[in-house]
């Protein structure tokens, strides 16, 4: 159960006050009782002194004490005390509380303590039970004389009266102390409330700060320690608020950096559990859902990555770097750099950075293939030229028939080299963006007809049927005429080459809202489905032996793709083996630009 501070302070101070008051009460009661007794004894001494003077005067005047009983009764009434007159031999001569008959039956008082002390020392005091009056009494006795010792005068007061007399001041003292205690209680409660109120206010402010509310400030303006504490709390609130804002800004920046990183990032603790994983890494491995606190092996099912994490968190290695091949969702290659995180030389976890180098490795392979293909494509005509030239030099040039045939072969291979080099240069210029193109509105039908005129002999030689399927009035396209001719010529040339005799070639144009789609279809041999994704790569041939027989550099479709892309269009291919192939591409309509 929670106890407020002001109640604790009240209880503490009240306990201290109560202890002090109790000590004061016992001290006062004991000393007051002793003082009252001394005062009572002094008063009784004074009374008995007066009584003794009266007796001595009376004896002097009457020459004896013939009526002691009457004198005792008279003095008892006037003093309000029991008065007893005792002879020297102990005989009771008079008693204010006894009648004459009872007086005769009273025993001798010579053995009474106060009588004996009075006769011996001149003063006697005692407390005892009176069997005559059946009560406790306080006795004070003193001798009286008239030239010689005449007897003892004794005054007696009931002990109950003495106790009542003594109890009065004690009760007054107790009441006064109780009043002081009540006043102290109220004052202590007031002080406790005044002291605890600012502390309670600062406690509320502190709880608000803990909940993230830094708008509340203590309203204490005093110059004492509580004021210093309130000002310190206000300063701390402002400092904590500024620090939290700084941390929030830094956290937002860090989150932005992590989310914008193309590299994958993963942070694990000293037990190998995941603490953080950015969006790029989630995308690499198709990870969704909560990953915090889970083991790496549960999230990334790659033995190489799990092994790297194990080696780091086990303390075996501080830095690990290797290439990791991931097969899902698609084959990728990552360069993973991992390092331990240490604080005061204590292992706190590890950080792993995943660099996707799949494209780099693909480009390296493309470069290697390109060098190999170019070398192969150049070596074949060069070797042919060199072989025929050596044959001519060795004597075949003397044979007119052989000379003409060999020179024709040399000329053919030279043209092949020139075409290959020109295609390579065109492809390099297109890819580098250095090829200049003049985009003008033009009639694509005229361009197609010019290309068909160039291929007329090859078409007639294979007796192919060529159909132009243009629906309605075809809008003009925005294109570079030379490059558009190159696209149509490459596609039509391939259609003619790979379509058997008597086949057909269809050229279609389908207008759209913003562009025009062109299709070049043939009834040729077709392309296997597994070769379709690579058909636009440089030097890629479906059937290398047959492709070389029909001629070509292996760069035509790659050039087509890049030229169409430079015009803002795209290229697609659909084919079935034995049924034919359809190449399609789009070009922007000139009407969309004017």
PDB file of C-alpha atoms in Angstrom, residues 158-437:
ATOM      1  CA  UNK A 158      -6.437  11.695  54.583  1.00  0.00           C
ATOM      2  CA  UNK A 159      -4.115  10.359  51.922  1.00  0.00           C
ATOM      3  CA  UNK A 160      -6.964  10.513  49.415  1.00  0.00           C
ATOM      4  CA  UNK A 161      -7.133  14.270  49.932  1.00  0.00           C
ATOM      5  CA  UNK A 162      -3.407  14.473  49.413  1.00  0.00           C
ATOM      6  CA  UNK A 163      -3.681  12.426  46.218  1.00  0.00           C
ATOM      7  CA  UNK A 164      -6.528  14.624  45.007  1.00  0.00           C
ATOM      8  CA  UNK A 165      -4.422  17.654  45.771  1.00  0.00           C
ATOM      9  CA  UNK A 166      -1.479  16.195  43.931  1.00  0.00           C
ATOM     10  CA  UNK A 167      -3.590  14.857  41.016  1.00  0.00           C
ATOM     11  CA  UNK A 168      -4.937  18.277  40.138  1.00  0.00           C
ATOM     12  CA  UNK A 169      -1.651  19.804  38.943  1.00  0.00           C
ATOM     13  CA  UNK A 170      -0.659  16.513  37.320  1.00  0.00           C
ATOM     14  CA  UNK A 171      -3.928  16.460  35.364  1.00  0.00           C
ATOM     15  CA  UNK A 172      -3.437  20.069  34.407  1.00  0.00           C
ATOM     16  CA  UNK A 173       0.071  19.233  33.224  1.00  0.00           C
ATOM     17  CA  UNK A 174      -1.237  16.176  31.296  1.00  0.00           C
ATOM     18  CA  UNK A 175      -3.989  18.271  29.688  1.00  0.00           C
ATOM     19  CA  UNK A 176      -1.465  20.936  28.772  1.00  0.00           C
ATOM     20  CA  UNK A 177       0.843  18.340  27.242  1.00  0.00           C
ATOM     21  CA  UNK A 178      -2.102  16.773  25.364  1.00  0.00           C
ATOM     22  CA  UNK A 179      -3.051  20.190  24.020  1.00  0.00           C
ATOM     23  CA  UNK A 180       0.549  20.743  22.945  1.00  0.00           C
ATOM     24  CA  UNK A 181       0.473  17.341  21.225  1.00  0.00           C
ATOM     25  CA  UNK A 182      -2.752  18.171  19.363  1.00  0.00           C
ATOM     26  CA  UNK A 183      -1.387  21.551  18.291  1.00  0.00           C
ATOM     27  CA  UNK A 184       1.881  19.904  17.274  1.00  0.00           C
ATOM     28  CA  UNK A 185      -0.058  17.296  15.304  1.00  0.00           C
ATOM     29  CA  UNK A 186      -1.958  19.971  13.393  1.00  0.00           C
ATOM     30  CA  UNK A 187       1.151  22.063  12.847  1.00  0.00           C
ATOM     31  CA  UNK A 188       3.149  19.017  11.740  1.00  0.00           C
ATOM     32  CA  UNK A 189       0.399  17.971   9.320  1.00  0.00           C
ATOM     33  CA  UNK A 190       0.298  21.499   7.894  1.00  0.00           C
ATOM     34  CA  UNK A 191       4.076  21.627   7.514  1.00  0.00           C
ATOM     35  CA  UNK A 192       4.117  18.121   5.991  1.00  0.00           C
ATOM     36  CA  UNK A 193       1.470  19.117   3.442  1.00  0.00           C
ATOM     37  CA  UNK A 194       3.344  22.320   2.590  1.00  0.00           C
ATOM     38  CA  UNK A 195       6.633  20.431   2.208  1.00  0.00           C
ATOM     39  CA  UNK A 196       5.185  17.437   0.327  1.00  0.00           C
ATOM     40  CA  UNK A 197       3.007  19.445  -2.093  1.00  0.00           C
ATOM     41  CA  UNK A 198       5.928  20.683  -4.247  1.00  0.00           C
ATOM     42  CA  UNK A 199       7.489  17.227  -4.082  1.00  0.00           C
ATOM     43  CA  UNK A 200       4.175  15.715  -5.204  1.00  0.00           C
ATOM     44  CA  UNK A 201       3.992  18.240  -8.034  1.00  0.00           C
ATOM     45  CA  UNK A 202       7.532  17.413  -9.132  1.00  0.00           C
ATOM     46  CA  UNK A 203       6.668  13.704  -8.964  1.00  0.00           C
ATOM     47  CA  UNK A 204       3.750  14.298 -11.361  1.00  0.00           C
ATOM     48  CA  UNK A 205       6.055  16.261 -13.694  1.00  0.00           C
ATOM     49  CA  UNK A 206       8.664  13.482 -13.561  1.00  0.00           C
ATOM     50  CA  UNK A 207       6.037  10.842 -14.441  1.00  0.00           C
ATOM     51  CA  UNK A 208       4.866  13.018 -17.338  1.00  0.00           C
ATOM     52  CA  UNK A 209       8.477  13.268 -18.538  1.00  0.00           C
ATOM     53  CA  UNK A 210       8.805   9.485 -18.349  1.00  0.00           C
ATOM     54  CA  UNK A 211       5.660   9.220 -20.506  1.00  0.00           C
ATOM     55  CA  UNK A 212       7.170  11.597 -23.085  1.00  0.00           C
ATOM     56  CA  UNK A 213       5.277  14.769 -22.123  1.00  0.00           C
ATOM     57  CA  UNK A 214       7.871  17.524 -21.647  1.00  0.00           C
ATOM     58  CA  UNK A 215       5.389  20.400 -21.723  1.00  0.00           C
ATOM     59  CA  UNK A 216       4.682  20.276 -17.991  1.00  0.00           C
ATOM     60  CA  UNK A 217       6.949  22.302 -15.685  1.00  0.00           C
ATOM     61  CA  UNK A 218       6.912  22.596 -11.868  1.00  0.00           C
ATOM     62  CA  UNK A 219       5.436  25.902 -10.655  1.00  0.00           C
ATOM     63  CA  UNK A 220       7.789  26.202  -7.674  1.00  0.00           C
ATOM     64  CA  UNK A 221       9.640  29.524  -7.514  1.00  0.00           C
ATOM     65  CA  UNK A 222      11.144  29.378  -4.010  1.00  0.00           C
ATOM     66  CA  UNK A 223      14.832  29.995  -3.370  1.00  0.00           C
ATOM     67  CA  UNK A 224      15.338  27.018  -1.103  1.00  0.00           C
ATOM     68  CA  UNK A 225      16.424  23.455  -1.830  1.00  0.00           C
ATOM     69  CA  UNK A 226      12.992  22.584  -3.268  1.00  0.00           C
ATOM     70  CA  UNK A 227      13.282  25.509  -5.676  1.00  0.00           C
ATOM     71  CA  UNK A 228      16.743  24.300  -6.697  1.00  0.00           C
ATOM     72  CA  UNK A 229      15.320  20.814  -7.262  1.00  0.00           C
ATOM     73  CA  UNK A 230      12.424  22.223  -9.343  1.00  0.00           C
ATOM     74  CA  UNK A 231      14.807  24.266 -11.505  1.00  0.00           C
ATOM     75  CA  UNK A 232      17.071  21.241 -11.921  1.00  0.00           C
ATOM     76  CA  UNK A 233      14.050  19.151 -12.960  1.00  0.00           C
ATOM     77  CA  UNK A 234      12.998  21.797 -15.504  1.00  0.00           C
ATOM     78  CA  UNK A 235      16.538  21.949 -16.909  1.00  0.00           C
ATOM     79  CA  UNK A 236      16.699  18.164 -17.069  1.00  0.00           C
ATOM     80  CA  UNK A 237      13.326  18.088 -18.885  1.00  0.00           C
ATOM     81  CA  UNK A 238      14.594  20.523 -21.511  1.00  0.00           C
ATOM     82  CA  UNK A 239      17.865  18.627 -21.901  1.00  0.00           C
ATOM     83  CA  UNK A 240      16.107  15.251 -22.197  1.00  0.00           C
ATOM     84  CA  UNK A 241      13.614  16.703 -24.706  1.00  0.00           C
ATOM     85  CA  UNK A 242      16.445  18.130 -26.831  1.00  0.00           C
ATOM     86  CA  UNK A 243      18.386  14.866 -26.625  1.00  0.00           C
ATOM     87  CA  UNK A 244      15.328  12.838 -27.610  1.00  0.00           C
ATOM     88  CA  UNK A 245      14.672  15.166 -30.539  1.00  0.00           C
ATOM     89  CA  UNK A 246      18.288  14.805 -31.612  1.00  0.00           C
ATOM     90  CA  UNK A 247      18.084  11.029 -31.265  1.00  0.00           C
ATOM     91  CA  UNK A 248      14.802  10.984 -33.212  1.00  0.00           C
ATOM     92  CA  UNK A 249      16.339  13.071 -36.010  1.00  0.00           C
ATOM     93  CA  UNK A 250      19.425  10.876 -36.106  1.00  0.00           C
ATOM     94  CA  UNK A 251      17.219   7.785 -36.029  1.00  0.00           C
ATOM     95  CA  UNK A 252      15.110   9.108 -38.912  1.00  0.00           C
ATOM     96  CA  UNK A 253      18.252   9.881 -40.893  1.00  0.00           C
ATOM     97  CA  UNK A 254      19.664   6.453 -40.142  1.00  0.00           C
ATOM     98  CA  UNK A 255      16.378   4.807 -41.148  1.00  0.00           C
ATOM     99  CA  UNK A 256      16.364   6.833 -44.359  1.00  0.00           C
ATOM    100  CA  UNK A 257      19.953   5.811 -45.096  1.00  0.00           C
ATOM    101  CA  UNK A 258      19.251   2.154 -44.346  1.00  0.00           C
ATOM    102  CA  UNK A 259      16.076   2.105 -46.420  1.00  0.00           C
ATOM    103  CA  UNK A 260      17.704   3.901 -49.359  1.00  0.00           C
ATOM    104  CA  UNK A 261      20.737   1.620 -49.411  1.00  0.00           C
ATOM    105  CA  UNK A 262      20.913  -0.600 -52.433  1.00  0.00           C
ATOM    106  CA  UNK A 263      23.056  -2.943 -50.366  1.00  0.00           C
ATOM    107  CA  UNK A 264      21.436  -5.350 -47.956  1.00  0.00           C
ATOM    108  CA  UNK A 265      22.181  -4.819 -44.272  1.00  0.00           C
ATOM    109  CA  UNK A 266      21.702  -7.161 -41.334  1.00  0.00           C
ATOM    110  CA  UNK A 267      22.680  -6.699 -37.680  1.00  0.00           C
ATOM    111  CA  UNK A 268      22.758  -9.632 -35.239  1.00  0.00           C
ATOM    112  CA  UNK A 269      23.409  -9.806 -31.505  1.00  0.00           C
ATOM    113  CA  UNK A 270      26.063 -11.841 -29.710  1.00  0.00           C
ATOM    114  CA  UNK A 271      23.822 -14.952 -29.893  1.00  0.00           C
ATOM    115  CA  UNK A 272      23.208 -14.674 -33.623  1.00  0.00           C
ATOM    116  CA  UNK A 273      19.637 -13.366 -33.313  1.00  0.00           C
ATOM    117  CA  UNK A 274      18.584 -10.731 -35.847  1.00  0.00           C
ATOM    118  CA  UNK A 275      18.326  -7.176 -34.525  1.00  0.00           C
ATOM    119  CA  UNK A 276      17.853  -5.268 -37.783  1.00  0.00           C
ATOM    120  CA  UNK A 277      17.324  -6.004 -41.463  1.00  0.00           C
ATOM    121  CA  UNK A 278      16.804  -3.303 -44.095  1.00  0.00           C
ATOM    122  CA  UNK A 279      14.378  -3.323 -47.008  1.00  0.00           C
ATOM    123  CA  UNK A 280      16.984  -4.185 -49.649  1.00  0.00           C
ATOM    124  CA  UNK A 281      17.963  -7.413 -47.915  1.00  0.00           C
ATOM    125  CA  UNK A 282      14.312  -8.335 -47.430  1.00  0.00           C
ATOM    126  CA  UNK A 283      13.798  -7.809 -51.147  1.00  0.00           C
ATOM    127  CA  UNK A 284      16.868  -9.875 -52.063  1.00  0.00           C
ATOM    128  CA  UNK A 285      15.587 -12.925 -50.161  1.00  0.00           C
ATOM    129  CA  UNK A 286      11.799 -12.255 -50.395  1.00  0.00           C
ATOM    130  CA  UNK A 287      11.494 -11.859 -46.610  1.00  0.00           C
ATOM    131  CA  UNK A 288       8.304 -10.496 -45.065  1.00  0.00           C
ATOM    132  CA  UNK A 289       6.975 -10.285 -41.547  1.00  0.00           C
ATOM    133  CA  UNK A 290       8.736  -9.803 -38.226  1.00  0.00           C
ATOM    134  CA  UNK A 291      12.367 -10.945 -38.065  1.00  0.00           C
ATOM    135  CA  UNK A 292      13.573  -9.299 -34.831  1.00  0.00           C
ATOM    136  CA  UNK A 293      14.843 -11.826 -32.314  1.00  0.00           C
ATOM    137  CA  UNK A 294      14.818 -14.776 -34.732  1.00  0.00           C
ATOM    138  CA  UNK A 295      17.890 -16.764 -35.706  1.00  0.00           C
ATOM    139  CA  UNK A 296      19.505 -16.155 -39.095  1.00  0.00           C
ATOM    140  CA  UNK A 297      19.027 -19.781 -40.153  1.00  0.00           C
ATOM    141  CA  UNK A 298      15.245 -19.377 -39.746  1.00  0.00           C
ATOM    142  CA  UNK A 299      15.078 -16.378 -42.084  1.00  0.00           C
ATOM    143  CA  UNK A 300      17.897 -16.776 -44.633  1.00  0.00           C
ATOM    144  CA  UNK A 301      18.214 -20.384 -45.654  1.00  0.00           C
ATOM    145  CA  UNK A 302      21.723 -20.084 -47.008  1.00  0.00           C
ATOM    146  CA  UNK A 303      24.434 -22.202 -45.400  1.00  0.00           C
ATOM    147  CA  UNK A 304      27.227 -19.771 -46.360  1.00  0.00           C
ATOM    148  CA  UNK A 305      25.530 -16.817 -44.620  1.00  0.00           C
ATOM    149  CA  UNK A 306      24.720 -18.905 -41.532  1.00  0.00           C
ATOM    150  CA  UNK A 307      28.329 -20.100 -41.400  1.00  0.00           C
ATOM    151  CA  UNK A 308      29.625 -16.508 -41.559  1.00  0.00           C
ATOM    152  CA  UNK A 309      27.379 -15.445 -38.673  1.00  0.00           C
ATOM    153  CA  UNK A 310      28.421 -18.483 -36.613  1.00  0.00           C
ATOM    154  CA  UNK A 311      32.111 -17.756 -37.107  1.00  0.00           C
ATOM    155  CA  UNK A 312      31.642 -14.113 -36.093  1.00  0.00           C
ATOM    156  CA  UNK A 313      29.524 -14.596 -32.969  1.00  0.00           C
ATOM    157  CA  UNK A 314      31.666 -17.485 -31.791  1.00  0.00           C
ATOM    158  CA  UNK A 315      34.618 -15.081 -31.691  1.00  0.00           C
ATOM    159  CA  UNK A 316      36.655 -17.140 -34.125  1.00  0.00           C
ATOM    160  CA  UNK A 317      37.034 -14.333 -36.670  1.00  0.00           C
ATOM    161  CA  UNK A 318      36.531 -10.581 -36.478  1.00  0.00           C
ATOM    162  CA  UNK A 319      36.181  -9.950 -40.234  1.00  0.00           C
ATOM    163  CA  UNK A 320      34.779 -12.274 -42.902  1.00  0.00           C
ATOM    164  CA  UNK A 321      34.314 -11.526 -46.609  1.00  0.00           C
ATOM    165  CA  UNK A 322      33.183 -13.911 -49.306  1.00  0.00           C
ATOM    166  CA  UNK A 323      30.972 -14.302 -52.354  1.00  0.00           C
ATOM    167  CA  UNK A 324      27.670 -16.028 -51.696  1.00  0.00           C
ATOM    168  CA  UNK A 325      25.479 -17.610 -54.361  1.00  0.00           C
ATOM    169  CA  UNK A 326      21.743 -17.414 -53.672  1.00  0.00           C
ATOM    170  CA  UNK A 327      19.442 -19.537 -55.810  1.00  0.00           C
ATOM    171  CA  UNK A 328      16.053 -18.198 -54.641  1.00  0.00           C
ATOM    172  CA  UNK A 329      13.961 -16.395 -55.760  1.00  0.00           C
ATOM    173  CA  UNK A 330      16.422 -16.026 -58.646  1.00  0.00           C
ATOM    174  CA  UNK A 331      20.069 -16.790 -58.971  1.00  0.00           C
ATOM    175  CA  UNK A 332      22.091 -13.929 -57.538  1.00  0.00           C
ATOM    176  CA  UNK A 333      25.670 -13.424 -56.463  1.00  0.00           C
ATOM    177  CA  UNK A 334      26.447 -11.377 -53.337  1.00  0.00           C
ATOM    178  CA  UNK A 335      29.694 -10.080 -51.943  1.00  0.00           C
ATOM    179  CA  UNK A 336      29.086 -10.307 -48.183  1.00  0.00           C
ATOM    180  CA  UNK A 337      31.322  -8.308 -45.854  1.00  0.00           C
ATOM    181  CA  UNK A 338      30.797  -9.094 -42.176  1.00  0.00           C
ATOM    182  CA  UNK A 339      32.493  -7.648 -39.100  1.00  0.00           C
ATOM    183  CA  UNK A 340      32.139  -8.100 -35.356  1.00  0.00           C
ATOM    184  CA  UNK A 341      30.707  -5.328 -33.155  1.00  0.00           C
ATOM    185  CA  UNK A 342      32.726  -4.901 -29.965  1.00  0.00           C
ATOM    186  CA  UNK A 343      32.187  -2.485 -27.063  1.00  0.00           C
ATOM    187  CA  UNK A 344      35.013  -2.261 -24.485  1.00  0.00           C
ATOM    188  CA  UNK A 345      36.452  -5.391 -26.111  1.00  0.00           C
ATOM    189  CA  UNK A 346      33.214  -7.267 -25.393  1.00  0.00           C
ATOM    190  CA  UNK A 347      31.429  -8.961 -28.288  1.00  0.00           C
ATOM    191  CA  UNK A 348      28.025  -7.327 -28.823  1.00  0.00           C
ATOM    192  CA  UNK A 349      27.120  -8.846 -32.195  1.00  0.00           C
ATOM    193  CA  UNK A 350      27.965  -8.478 -35.879  1.00  0.00           C
ATOM    194  CA  UNK A 351      27.059  -6.443 -38.971  1.00  0.00           C
ATOM    195  CA  UNK A 352      26.707  -8.042 -42.417  1.00  0.00           C
ATOM    196  CA  UNK A 353      26.549  -6.010 -45.650  1.00  0.00           C
ATOM    197  CA  UNK A 354      25.298  -7.731 -48.833  1.00  0.00           C
ATOM    198  CA  UNK A 355      26.495  -6.228 -52.122  1.00  0.00           C
ATOM    199  CA  UNK A 356      24.540  -7.521 -55.131  1.00  0.00           C
ATOM    200  CA  UNK A 357      27.224  -8.178 -57.748  1.00  0.00           C
ATOM    201  CA  UNK A 358      25.003 -10.312 -59.977  1.00  0.00           C
ATOM    202  CA  UNK A 359      24.957  -7.647 -62.704  1.00  0.00           C
ATOM    203  CA  UNK A 360      28.714  -7.213 -62.429  1.00  0.00           C
ATOM    204  CA  UNK A 361      29.258 -10.927 -62.839  1.00  0.00           C
ATOM    205  CA  UNK A 362      26.783 -10.994 -65.725  1.00  0.00           C
ATOM    206  CA  UNK A 363      28.574  -8.125 -67.426  1.00  0.00           C
ATOM    207  CA  UNK A 364      31.891  -9.870 -66.920  1.00  0.00           C
ATOM    208  CA  UNK A 365      30.453 -12.956 -68.553  1.00  0.00           C
ATOM    209  CA  UNK A 366      29.014 -10.825 -71.384  1.00  0.00           C
ATOM    210  CA  UNK A 367      32.400  -9.202 -71.850  1.00  0.00           C
ATOM    211  CA  UNK A 368      34.113 -12.552 -71.909  1.00  0.00           C
ATOM    212  CA  UNK A 369      31.536 -13.919 -74.346  1.00  0.00           C
ATOM    213  CA  UNK A 370      31.809 -10.772 -76.460  1.00  0.00           C
ATOM    214  CA  UNK A 371      35.588 -11.029 -76.681  1.00  0.00           C
ATOM    215  CA  UNK A 372      35.321 -14.730 -77.492  1.00  0.00           C
ATOM    216  CA  UNK A 373      32.575 -14.161 -80.097  1.00  0.00           C
ATOM    217  CA  UNK A 374      34.316 -11.218 -81.734  1.00  0.00           C
ATOM    218  CA  UNK A 375      37.545 -13.180 -81.837  1.00  0.00           C
ATOM    219  CA  UNK A 376      35.751 -16.122 -83.360  1.00  0.00           C
ATOM    220  CA  UNK A 377      33.795 -14.015 -85.858  1.00  0.00           C
ATOM    221  CA  UNK A 378      36.952 -12.174 -86.952  1.00  0.00           C
ATOM    222  CA  UNK A 379      39.139 -15.243 -87.031  1.00  0.00           C
ATOM    223  CA  UNK A 380      36.901 -17.114 -89.485  1.00  0.00           C
ATOM    224  CA  UNK A 381      36.952 -14.584 -92.379  1.00  0.00           C
ATOM    225  CA  UNK A 382      40.559 -13.587 -91.674  1.00  0.00           C
ATOM    226  CA  UNK A 383      41.630 -17.237 -91.744  1.00  0.00           C
ATOM    227  CA  UNK A 384      39.682 -17.737 -94.959  1.00  0.00           C
ATOM    228  CA  UNK A 385      41.249 -14.657 -96.561  1.00  0.00           C
ATOM    229  CA  UNK A 386      44.706 -15.679 -95.406  1.00  0.00           C
ATOM    230  CA  UNK A 387      44.264 -19.261 -96.635  1.00  0.00           C
ATOM    231  CA  UNK A 388      43.061 -18.292-100.087  1.00  0.00           C
ATOM    232  CA  UNK A 389      45.779 -15.621-100.408  1.00  0.00           C
ATOM    233  CA  UNK A 390      48.469 -18.134 -99.480  1.00  0.00           C
ATOM    234  CA  UNK A 391      47.017 -20.580-102.028  1.00  0.00           C
ATOM    235  CA  UNK A 392      47.145 -17.932-104.728  1.00  0.00           C
ATOM    236  CA  UNK A 393      50.702 -16.993-103.821  1.00  0.00           C
ATOM    237  CA  UNK A 394      51.754 -20.619-103.962  1.00  0.00           C
ATOM    238  CA  UNK A 395      50.837 -20.823-107.676  1.00  0.00           C
ATOM    239  CA  UNK A 396      47.059 -21.005-107.933  1.00  0.00           C
ATOM    240  CA  UNK A 397      46.985 -17.474-109.358  1.00  0.00           C
ATOM    241  CA  UNK A 398      48.291 -18.899-112.628  1.00  0.00           C
ATOM    242  CA  UNK A 399      44.987 -20.715-113.036  1.00  0.00           C
ATOM    243  CA  UNK A 400      42.459 -18.112-114.261  1.00  0.00           C
ATOM    244  CA  UNK A 401      39.471 -20.144-113.021  1.00  0.00           C
ATOM    245  CA  UNK A 402      40.940 -20.644-109.534  1.00  0.00           C
ATOM    246  CA  UNK A 403      42.124 -17.033-109.402  1.00  0.00           C
ATOM    247  CA  UNK A 404      38.636 -15.706-110.068  1.00  0.00           C
ATOM    248  CA  UNK A 405      37.005 -18.085-107.559  1.00  0.00           C
ATOM    249  CA  UNK A 406      39.557 -17.381-104.815  1.00  0.00           C
ATOM    250  CA  UNK A 407      39.390 -13.620-105.299  1.00  0.00           C
ATOM    251  CA  UNK A 408      35.600 -13.804-105.081  1.00  0.00           C
ATOM    252  CA  UNK A 409      35.878 -15.689-101.763  1.00  0.00           C
ATOM    253  CA  UNK A 410      38.419 -13.171-100.485  1.00  0.00           C
ATOM    254  CA  UNK A 411      36.099 -10.333-101.501  1.00  0.00           C
ATOM    255  CA  UNK A 412      33.109 -12.000 -99.790  1.00  0.00           C
ATOM    256  CA  UNK A 413      35.008 -12.469 -96.519  1.00  0.00           C
ATOM    257  CA  UNK A 414      36.283  -8.905 -96.726  1.00  0.00           C
ATOM    258  CA  UNK A 415      32.692  -7.686 -96.984  1.00  0.00           C
ATOM    259  CA  UNK A 416      31.860  -9.880 -94.041  1.00  0.00           C
ATOM    260  CA  UNK A 417      34.661  -8.268 -92.003  1.00  0.00           C
ATOM    261  CA  UNK A 418      33.511  -4.775 -93.019  1.00  0.00           C
ATOM    262  CA  UNK A 419      29.894  -5.563 -92.039  1.00  0.00           C
ATOM    263  CA  UNK A 420      31.006  -6.995 -88.726  1.00  0.00           C
ATOM    264  CA  UNK A 421      33.166  -3.973 -87.945  1.00  0.00           C
ATOM    265  CA  UNK A 422      30.402  -1.554 -88.987  1.00  0.00           C
ATOM    266  CA  UNK A 423      27.868  -3.373 -86.830  1.00  0.00           C
ATOM    267  CA  UNK A 424      30.239  -3.300 -83.863  1.00  0.00           C
ATOM    268  CA  UNK A 425      30.803   0.428 -84.344  1.00  0.00           C
ATOM    269  CA  UNK A 426      27.076   1.094 -84.684  1.00  0.00           C
ATOM    270  CA  UNK A 427      26.332  -0.936 -81.559  1.00  0.00           C
ATOM    271  CA  UNK A 428      29.048   0.859 -79.607  1.00  0.00           C
ATOM    272  CA  UNK A 429      27.752   4.275 -80.697  1.00  0.00           C
ATOM    273  CA  UNK A 430      24.158   3.365 -79.821  1.00  0.00           C
ATOM    274  CA  UNK A 431      25.046   2.017 -76.378  1.00  0.00           C
ATOM    275  CA  UNK A 432      27.236   5.002 -75.561  1.00  0.00           C
ATOM    276  CA  UNK A 433      24.529   7.450 -76.659  1.00  0.00           C
ATOM    277  CA  UNK A 434      26.851   9.035 -79.207  1.00  0.00           C
ATOM    278  CA  UNK A 435      24.846   8.008 -82.246  1.00  0.00           C
ATOM    279  CA  UNK A 436      23.173  11.093 -83.701  1.00  0.00           C
ATOM    280  CA  UNK A 437      19.557  10.619 -84.742  1.00  0.00           C
TER     281      UNK A 437
END
